[in-house]
């Protein structure tokens, strides 16, 4: 199983490079699995938009209302009534705009896990970054929690930035450093979030 192999490899890498605290942390936690989103891809992206810059509790409450709207029969084109419904569900005008851009994007609507996995990392990133409101963080979260990519280190994530200072206080946070843990950076991310006692390990 990939999670077991990732655990053993990261444990060995930490020991080899004398990252003693990280080694102890990984050993104590044990193998972690990447929990893939069960949502349709467009809904997955919408849920990420909902969760941007607000607490998990508030995002969960808003998402319940938003998901109900998304699962209903949507108009063929954006309407003022749809925009109002999304705003009444708790979204800001900006997030409503972003969400409309997702749910009326034909390429995103037709996408599924199999077709998205067939794309190169560059092509997948270009697809998402072409959508208003989506940035590098969303691309990384989607690669990790929708595609199940084992080798993603979301360097723009605040949790990872804080955890890096704990795990590697003398190391610069960049892609070059994290090549050391390839091809299991996604699993390392899970362990690093646990340093912050963050149990929210899925999107």
XYZ file of N, CA and C in Angstrom:
609
model
N 0.837 -1.193 0.000
C 0.000 0.000 0.000
C 0.878 1.251 0.000
N 0.488 2.247 -0.807
C 1.318 3.445 -0.957
C 1.570 4.154 0.368
N 0.550 4.255 1.213
C 0.710 4.975 2.477
C 1.760 4.309 3.370
N 1.799 2.997 3.369
C 2.793 2.275 4.169
C 4.205 2.487 3.619
N 4.315 2.438 2.291
C 5.618 2.630 1.673
C 6.106 4.067 1.891
N 5.172 5.023 1.803
C 5.519 6.428 2.041
C 6.008 6.612 3.473
N 5.325 5.991 4.421
C 5.702 6.069 5.836
C 7.129 5.568 6.055
N 7.427 4.402 5.513
C 8.754 3.811 5.691
C 9.833 4.651 5.001
N 9.523 5.153 3.813
C 10.503 5.948 3.068
C 10.787 7.272 3.763
N 9.739 7.948 4.231
C 9.924 9.235 4.924
C 10.656 9.036 6.247
N 10.358 7.946 6.919
C 11.031 7.625 8.181
C 12.532 7.440 7.928
N 12.861 6.706 6.873
C 14.256 6.447 6.529
C 14.969 7.734 6.091
N 14.268 8.571 5.328
C 14.852 9.828 4.844
C 15.144 10.767 6.010
N 14.203 10.848 6.954
C 14.392 11.708 8.125
C 15.575 11.227 8.960
N 15.692 9.918 9.113
C 16.800 9.358 9.902
C 18.133 9.579 9.205
N 18.169 9.332 7.896
C 19.399 9.477 7.119
C 19.925 10.908 7.162
N 19.011 11.865 7.139
C 19.413 13.271 7.109
C 19.430 13.928 8.494
N 19.272 13.089 9.513
C 19.363 13.513 10.915
C 18.328 14.560 11.302
N 17.117 14.417 10.725
C 15.991 15.238 11.164
C 15.313 14.453 12.289
N 15.964 14.468 13.447
C 15.576 13.575 14.542
C 14.158 13.825 15.053
N 13.783 15.093 15.199
C 12.441 15.405 15.707
C 11.370 14.954 14.719
N 11.636 15.177 13.435
C 10.688 14.742 12.414
C 10.576 13.226 12.407
N 11.712 12.558 12.538
C 11.729 11.092 12.572
C 10.865 10.579 13.714
N 11.012 11.178 14.886
C 10.235 10.748 16.060
C 8.751 11.013 15.848
N 8.451 12.152 15.239
C 7.060 12.544 14.984
C 6.385 11.566 14.021
N 7.046 11.253 12.911
C 6.491 10.332 11.918
C 6.305 8.945 12.530
N 7.295 8.507 13.282
C 7.240 7.185 13.907
C 6.074 7.092 14.891
N 5.854 8.166 15.656
C 4.774 8.184 16.653
C 3.399 8.182 15.983
N 3.243 8.950 14.905
C 1.944 9.060 14.223
C 1.582 7.776 13.481
N 2.569 7.195 12.793
C 2.296 6.005 11.989
C 1.794 6.393 10.609
N 1.533 5.420 9.734
C 1.126 5.706 8.352
C -0.143 6.556 8.269
N -0.140 7.520 7.356
C -1.311 8.370 7.103
C -1.759 8.187 5.659
N -3.060 8.218 5.456
C -3.606 8.066 4.107
C -4.118 9.400 3.572
N -4.024 9.576 2.273
C -4.593 10.746 1.623
C -6.080 10.466 1.399
N -6.926 11.309 1.971
C -8.375 11.124 1.851
C -8.885 11.883 0.626
N -9.241 11.138 -0.410
C -9.683 11.767 -1.646
C -11.102 12.316 -1.530
N -11.318 13.462 -2.162
C -12.645 14.065 -2.221
C -13.599 13.135 -2.970
N -14.819 13.020 -2.473
C -15.836 12.201 -3.126
C -16.774 13.050 -3.988
N -16.488 14.343 -4.036
C -17.345 15.256 -4.786
C -17.034 15.235 -6.275
N -17.995 15.697 -7.087
C -17.703 15.994 -8.493
C -16.640 17.079 -8.511
N -15.849 17.132 -9.585
C -14.717 18.052 -9.597
C -15.153 19.512 -9.474
N -16.231 19.911 -10.177
C -16.675 21.298 -10.071
C -17.146 21.619 -8.655
N -17.797 20.668 -8.003
C -18.242 20.882 -6.630
C -17.052 20.898 -5.668
N -16.072 20.083 -5.953
C -14.838 20.078 -5.163
C -14.187 21.457 -5.178
N -14.091 22.058 -6.354
C -13.498 23.397 -6.472
C -14.356 24.444 -5.772
N -15.661 24.295 -5.884
C -16.569 25.235 -5.220
C -16.414 25.158 -3.697
N -16.232 23.946 -3.186
C -16.065 23.788 -1.737
C -14.784 24.474 -1.261
N -13.741 24.406 -2.078
C -12.497 25.095 -1.726
C -12.724 26.602 -1.705
N -13.461 27.112 -2.684
C -13.773 28.545 -2.737
C -14.534 28.963 -1.479
N -15.499 28.146 -1.069
C -16.277 28.432 0.146
C -15.355 28.562 1.352
N -14.366 27.683 1.437
C -13.513 27.624 2.624
C -12.395 28.652 2.691
N -12.212 29.408 1.629
C -11.116 30.381 1.607
C -11.325 31.490 2.639
N -10.335 31.685 3.494
C -10.256 32.823 4.425
C -11.331 32.843 5.508
N -11.994 31.709 5.767
C -12.925 31.649 6.890
C -12.659 30.377 7.688
N -13.205 30.318 8.883
C -12.970 29.156 9.746
C -13.620 27.900 9.164
N -13.097 26.763 9.567
C -13.635 25.489 9.097
C -15.105 25.340 9.481
N -15.460 25.755 10.695
C -16.834 25.630 11.184
C -17.793 26.469 10.328
N -17.393 27.714 10.040
C -18.237 28.596 9.226
C -18.344 28.062 7.804
N -17.213 27.580 7.271
C -17.202 27.048 5.905
C -18.120 25.834 5.778
N -18.106 24.963 6.777
C -18.950 23.759 6.744
C -20.430 24.137 6.710
N -20.788 25.136 7.507
C -22.187 25.564 7.567
C -22.632 26.165 6.234
N -21.787 26.993 5.645
C -22.112 27.615 4.361
C -22.157 26.569 3.255
N -21.221 25.620 3.294
C -21.164 24.599 2.242
C -22.438 23.753 2.191
N -23.027 23.449 3.323
C -24.272 22.679 3.347
C -25.344 23.393 2.531
N -25.422 24.709 2.687
C -26.426 25.484 1.953
C -26.060 25.611 0.475
N -24.773 25.838 0.206
C -24.323 26.000 -1.177
C -24.462 24.691 -1.955
N -24.097 23.578 -1.336
C -24.170 22.284 -2.020
C -25.613 21.959 -2.412
N -26.546 22.336 -1.552
C -27.965 22.108 -1.858
C -28.363 22.855 -3.134
N -27.863 24.070 -3.294
C -28.144 24.863 -4.499
C -27.505 24.214 -5.721
N -26.242 23.782 -5.579
C -25.514 23.188 -6.700
C -26.135 21.882 -7.167
N -26.760 21.152 -6.245
C -27.381 19.879 -6.594
C -28.784 20.049 -7.178
N -29.299 21.263 -7.093
C -30.612 21.525 -7.674
C -30.460 21.737 -9.181
N -31.564 21.883 -9.891
C -31.504 22.113 -11.329
C -31.104 23.563 -11.588
N -29.887 23.747 -12.058
C -29.364 25.090 -12.279
C -29.824 25.622 -13.640
N -29.993 26.934 -13.759
C -30.339 27.515 -15.067
C -29.207 27.295 -16.066
N -29.535 27.294 -17.359
C -28.530 27.048 -18.391
C -27.469 28.139 -18.437
N -27.853 29.333 -17.995
C -26.913 30.455 -17.927
C -27.055 31.126 -16.570
N -26.003 31.830 -16.106
C -26.091 32.507 -14.808
C -27.253 33.502 -14.781
N -27.956 33.534 -13.681
C -29.065 34.469 -13.514
C -28.894 35.242 -12.208
N -29.621 36.346 -12.094
C -29.578 37.143 -10.865
C -30.153 36.352 -9.699
N -31.133 35.504 -9.978
C -31.728 34.689 -8.909
C -30.716 33.692 -8.344
N -29.907 33.105 -9.230
C -28.874 32.174 -8.775
C -27.821 32.912 -7.959
N -27.399 34.060 -8.438
C -26.416 34.856 -7.710
C -26.939 35.234 -6.327
N -28.215 35.612 -6.259
C -28.823 35.983 -4.974
C -28.887 34.777 -4.044
N -29.255 33.621 -4.597
C -29.345 32.406 -3.777
C -27.993 32.058 -3.166
N -26.933 32.161 -3.959
C -25.587 31.859 -3.458
C -25.150 32.888 -2.409
N -25.506 34.138 -2.640
C -25.164 35.183 -1.667
C -25.932 34.975 -0.368
N -27.221 34.606 -0.491
C -28.036 34.343 0.700
C -27.532 33.124 1.472
N -26.827 32.235 0.776
C -26.262 31.045 1.431
C -25.053 31.396 2.293
N -24.559 32.626 2.123
C -23.453 33.076 2.967
C -22.189 33.459 2.236
N -22.231 33.464 0.900
C -21.049 33.798 0.122
C -20.948 35.299 -0.128
N -19.713 35.785 -0.185
C -19.488 37.184 -0.549
C -19.731 37.334 -2.045
N -19.908 38.568 -2.488
C -20.127 38.828 -3.914
C -18.967 38.295 -4.747
N -17.759 38.421 -4.228
C -16.568 37.945 -4.944
C -16.591 36.429 -5.092
N -16.945 35.732 -4.002
C -16.984 34.264 -4.063
C -18.116 33.771 -4.958
N -19.217 34.499 -4.988
C -20.304 34.152 -5.901
C -19.805 34.236 -7.331
N -19.064 35.275 -7.635
C -18.495 35.475 -8.973
C -17.562 34.324 -9.334
N -16.698 33.944 -8.392
C -15.769 32.835 -8.618
C -16.528 31.532 -8.868
N -17.549 31.302 -8.057
C -18.294 30.045 -8.157
C -19.054 29.950 -9.474
N -19.631 31.055 -9.896
C -20.328 31.090 -11.185
C -19.351 30.716 -12.308
N -18.123 31.211 -12.190
C -17.092 30.913 -13.187
C -16.742 29.438 -13.251
N -16.890 28.744 -12.138
C -16.596 27.308 -12.083
C -17.752 26.478 -12.632
N -18.963 26.757 -12.147
C -20.096 25.880 -12.481
C -20.627 26.099 -13.902
N -20.121 27.147 -14.575
C -20.495 27.342 -15.980
C -19.281 27.225 -16.908
N -18.240 26.553 -16.406
C -17.054 26.275 -17.208
C -17.196 24.863 -17.777
N -17.449 24.754 -19.071
C -17.730 23.455 -19.698
C -16.626 22.428 -19.469
N -15.375 22.875 -19.527
C -14.250 21.945 -19.376
C -14.206 21.372 -17.958
N -14.522 22.208 -16.970
C -14.535 21.754 -15.583
C -15.729 20.845 -15.318
N -16.887 21.204 -15.851
C -18.104 20.415 -15.652
C -17.926 18.993 -16.190
N -17.255 18.879 -17.321
C -17.086 17.573 -17.973
C -15.916 16.768 -17.413
N -15.114 17.389 -16.578
C -13.912 16.721 -16.068
C -14.261 15.666 -15.024
N -13.512 14.577 -15.042
C -13.628 13.573 -13.988
C -12.227 13.143 -13.573
N -12.148 12.351 -12.532
C -10.839 11.988 -11.981
C -9.945 11.301 -13.020
N -10.542 10.424 -13.807
C -9.751 9.670 -14.796
C -9.163 10.602 -15.866
N -9.991 11.482 -16.419
C -9.495 12.377 -17.476
C -8.502 13.397 -16.918
N -8.731 13.840 -15.694
C -7.822 14.815 -15.091
C -6.464 14.187 -14.788
N -6.472 12.916 -14.379
C -5.211 12.226 -14.092
C -4.386 12.012 -15.357
N -5.052 11.983 -16.498
C -4.340 11.770 -17.764
C -3.596 13.027 -18.223
N -3.922 14.165 -17.620
C -3.250 15.417 -17.971
C -1.885 15.497 -17.286
N -0.982 16.228 -17.885
C 0.300 16.490 -17.233
C 0.059 17.467 -16.080
N 0.991 17.525 -15.156
C 0.876 18.457 -14.030
C 0.765 19.891 -14.538
N 1.545 20.222 -15.553
C 1.526 21.577 -16.125
C 0.168 21.884 -16.743
N -0.379 20.925 -17.481
C -1.665 21.118 -18.146
C -2.793 21.241 -17.130
N -2.739 20.429 -16.093
C -3.742 20.489 -15.027
C -3.695 21.855 -14.337
N -2.488 22.334 -14.064
C -2.324 23.639 -13.420
C -2.860 24.761 -14.303
N -2.554 24.702 -15.583
C -3.030 25.727 -16.515
C -4.548 25.770 -16.555
N -5.185 24.595 -16.554
C -6.637 24.512 -16.575
C -7.238 25.246 -15.378
N -6.713 24.962 -14.201
C -7.274 25.559 -12.985
C -6.926 27.046 -12.854
N -5.692 27.393 -13.182
C -5.264 28.785 -13.028
C -5.937 29.719 -14.023
N -6.570 29.150 -15.050
C -7.294 29.971 -16.025
C -8.649 30.418 -15.465
N -9.038 29.864 -14.330
C -10.326 30.176 -13.725
C -10.160 31.266 -12.665
N -10.969 32.286 -12.759
C -10.907 33.406 -11.824
C -11.138 32.923 -10.396
N -10.277 33.344 -9.488
C -10.423 32.981 -8.083
C -9.625 31.773 -7.659
N -9.004 31.090 -8.623
C -8.207 29.897 -8.302
C -6.721 30.205 -8.457
N -5.969 29.869 -7.414
C -4.534 30.119 -7.418
C -3.741 28.851 -7.165
N -2.465 29.024 -6.899
C -1.546 27.894 -6.718
C -1.977 26.970 -5.573
N -2.489 27.545 -4.491
C -2.885 26.725 -3.342
C -3.994 25.761 -3.724
N -4.990 26.247 -4.467
C -6.098 25.396 -4.887
C -5.615 24.300 -5.830
N -4.679 24.635 -6.696
C -4.094 23.637 -7.599
C -3.432 22.533 -6.774
N -2.639 22.923 -5.792
C -1.947 21.942 -4.953
C -2.925 21.068 -4.169
N -3.953 21.692 -3.584
C -4.947 20.931 -2.817
C -5.705 19.954 -3.719
N -5.974 20.375 -4.950
C -6.690 19.508 -5.892
C -5.815 18.359 -6.360
N -4.552 18.642 -6.602
C -3.634 17.565 -6.990
C -3.531 16.530 -5.869
N -3.516 17.017 -4.648
C -3.345 16.119 -3.517
C -4.632 15.367 -3.170
N -5.732 16.118 -2.990
C -6.955 15.542 -2.438
C -8.012 15.175 -3.473
N -7.769 15.481 -4.758
C -8.695 15.021 -5.791
C -8.028 13.993 -6.700
N -6.784 14.298 -7.113
C -6.072 13.365 -7.984
C -5.308 12.298 -7.215
N -5.014 12.575 -5.947
C -4.243 11.617 -5.159
C -2.765 11.615 -5.508
N -2.272 12.752 -6.002
C -0.849 12.890 -6.348
C -0.017 12.751 -5.072
N 0.934 11.842 -5.082
C 1.713 11.543 -3.870
C 2.826 12.548 -3.597
N 3.107 13.424 -4.569
C 4.315 14.245 -4.443
C 4.040 15.746 -4.548
N 3.131 16.233 -3.702
C 2.787 17.655 -3.681
C 3.213 18.272 -2.351
N 3.988 19.345 -2.414
C 4.311 20.099 -1.209
C 3.755 21.507 -1.394
N 2.618 21.826 -0.754
C 1.966 23.131 -0.936
C 2.685 24.250 -0.185
N 3.695 24.790 -0.811
C 4.570 25.761 -0.148
C 3.892 27.083 0.172
N 2.718 27.348 -0.438
C 1.999 28.592 -0.138
C 1.002 28.418 1.009
N 0.861 27.197 1.514
C -0.080 26.929 2.599
C 0.502 27.437 3.923
N -0.276 28.228 4.667
C 0.222 28.821 5.909
C 0.604 27.749 6.932
N -0.184 26.667 6.979
C 0.143 25.589 7.903
C 1.490 24.970 7.604
N 1.765 24.746 6.332
C 3.054 24.184 5.921
C 4.187 25.161 6.231
N 3.952 26.439 6.022
C 4.972 27.456 6.318
C 5.331 27.435 7.803
N 4.312 27.357 8.669
C 4.552 27.301 10.113
C 5.218 25.988 10.508
N 4.741 24.885 9.932
C 5.291 23.572 10.271
C 6.742 23.446 9.815
N 7.075 24.062 8.684
C 8.454 24.025 8.191
C 9.403 24.658 9.214
N 8.956 25.746 9.821
C 9.796 26.430 10.818
C 10.041 25.547 12.035
N 9.075 24.667 12.321
C 9.210 23.745 13.449
C 10.112 22.568 13.074
N 9.837 21.980 11.917
C 10.551 20.768 11.502
C 11.950 21.039 10.964
N 12.089 22.164 10.240
C 13.360 22.461 9.570
C 13.763 23.928 9.798
N 14.009 24.318 11.043
C 14.281 25.730 11.364
C 15.500 26.322 10.657
N 16.424 25.486 10.239
C 17.646 25.987 9.605
C 17.630 25.830 8.083
N 16.499 25.404 7.541
C 16.416 25.151 6.099
C 15.479 26.145 5.415
N 15.875 26.591 4.233
C 15.023 27.479 3.445
C 13.847 26.682 2.886
N 12.665 27.262 2.926
C 11.482 26.573 2.415
C 11.360 26.814 0.913
N 11.726 25.818 0.134
C 11.624 25.918 -1.328
C 11.549 24.520 -1.938
N 11.252 24.485 -3.210
C 11.084 23.199 -3.907
C 12.374 22.385 -3.909
N 13.497 23.071 -3.988
C 14.787 22.378 -4.025
C 14.993 21.540 -2.763
N 14.674 22.112 -1.609
C 14.842 21.377 -0.357
C 13.925 20.157 -0.311
N 12.673 20.320 -0.731
C 11.703 19.232 -0.591
C 11.856 18.120 -1.625
N 12.758 18.314 -2.582
C 13.068 17.217 -3.505
C 13.659 16.035 -2.735
N 14.181 16.346 -1.575
C 14.763 15.324 -0.704
C 13.726 14.261 -0.325
N 12.452 14.673 -0.262
C 11.397 13.771 0.199
C 10.538 13.221 -0.944
N 10.923 13.528 -2.165
C 10.190 13.031 -3.328
C 10.363 11.511 -3.424
N 9.359 10.748 -3.821
C 8.063 11.161 -4.392
C 6.910 11.162 -3.388
N 7.193 11.496 -2.114
C 6.145 11.394 -1.090
C 5.920 12.697 -0.332
N 6.020 13.822 -1.020
C 5.808 15.105 -0.351
C 4.373 15.297 0.132
N 3.407 14.715 -0.565
C 2.013 14.832 -0.102
C 1.853 14.198 1.278
N 2.475 13.045 1.452
C 2.410 12.365 2.746
C 3.194 13.136 3.803
N 4.317 13.712 3.403
C 5.074 14.542 4.340
C 4.218 15.732 4.778
N 3.445 16.296 3.851
C 2.555 17.411 4.182
C 1.582 17.007 5.285
N 1.043 15.790 5.180
C 0.103 15.317 6.198
C 0.764 15.255 7.563
N 1.989 14.751 7.590
C 2.718 14.685 8.856
C 3.050 16.085 9.381
N 3.356 17.008 8.476
C 3.694 18.370 8.900
C 2.474 19.092 9.460
N 1.303 18.882 8.834
C 0.081 19.477 9.392
C -0.200 18.935 10.779
N 0.146 17.684 11.001
C -0.059 17.077 12.323
C 0.837 17.718 13.387
N 1.941 18.304 12.955
C 2.786 19.041 13.897
C 2.014 20.195 14.523
N 1.036 20.692 13.765
C 0.197 21.793 14.238
C -1.096 21.266 14.854
N -1.162 19.945 15.018
C -2.346 19.258 15.540
C -3.574 19.560 14.689
N -3.358 19.637 13.377
C -4.430 19.908 12.430
C -4.983 18.587 11.923
N -6.213 18.279 12.333
C -6.823 17.003 11.929
C -7.590 17.124 10.612
N -7.714 18.349 10.078
C -8.477 18.541 8.843
C -7.599 18.200 7.659
N -7.497 16.904 7.367
C -6.550 16.431 6.372
C -7.200 16.088 5.032
N -8.330 16.693 4.741
C -8.973 16.457 3.451
C -9.693 17.717 3.012
N -10.022 17.742 1.741
C -10.715 18.919 1.171
C -12.088 18.471 0.667
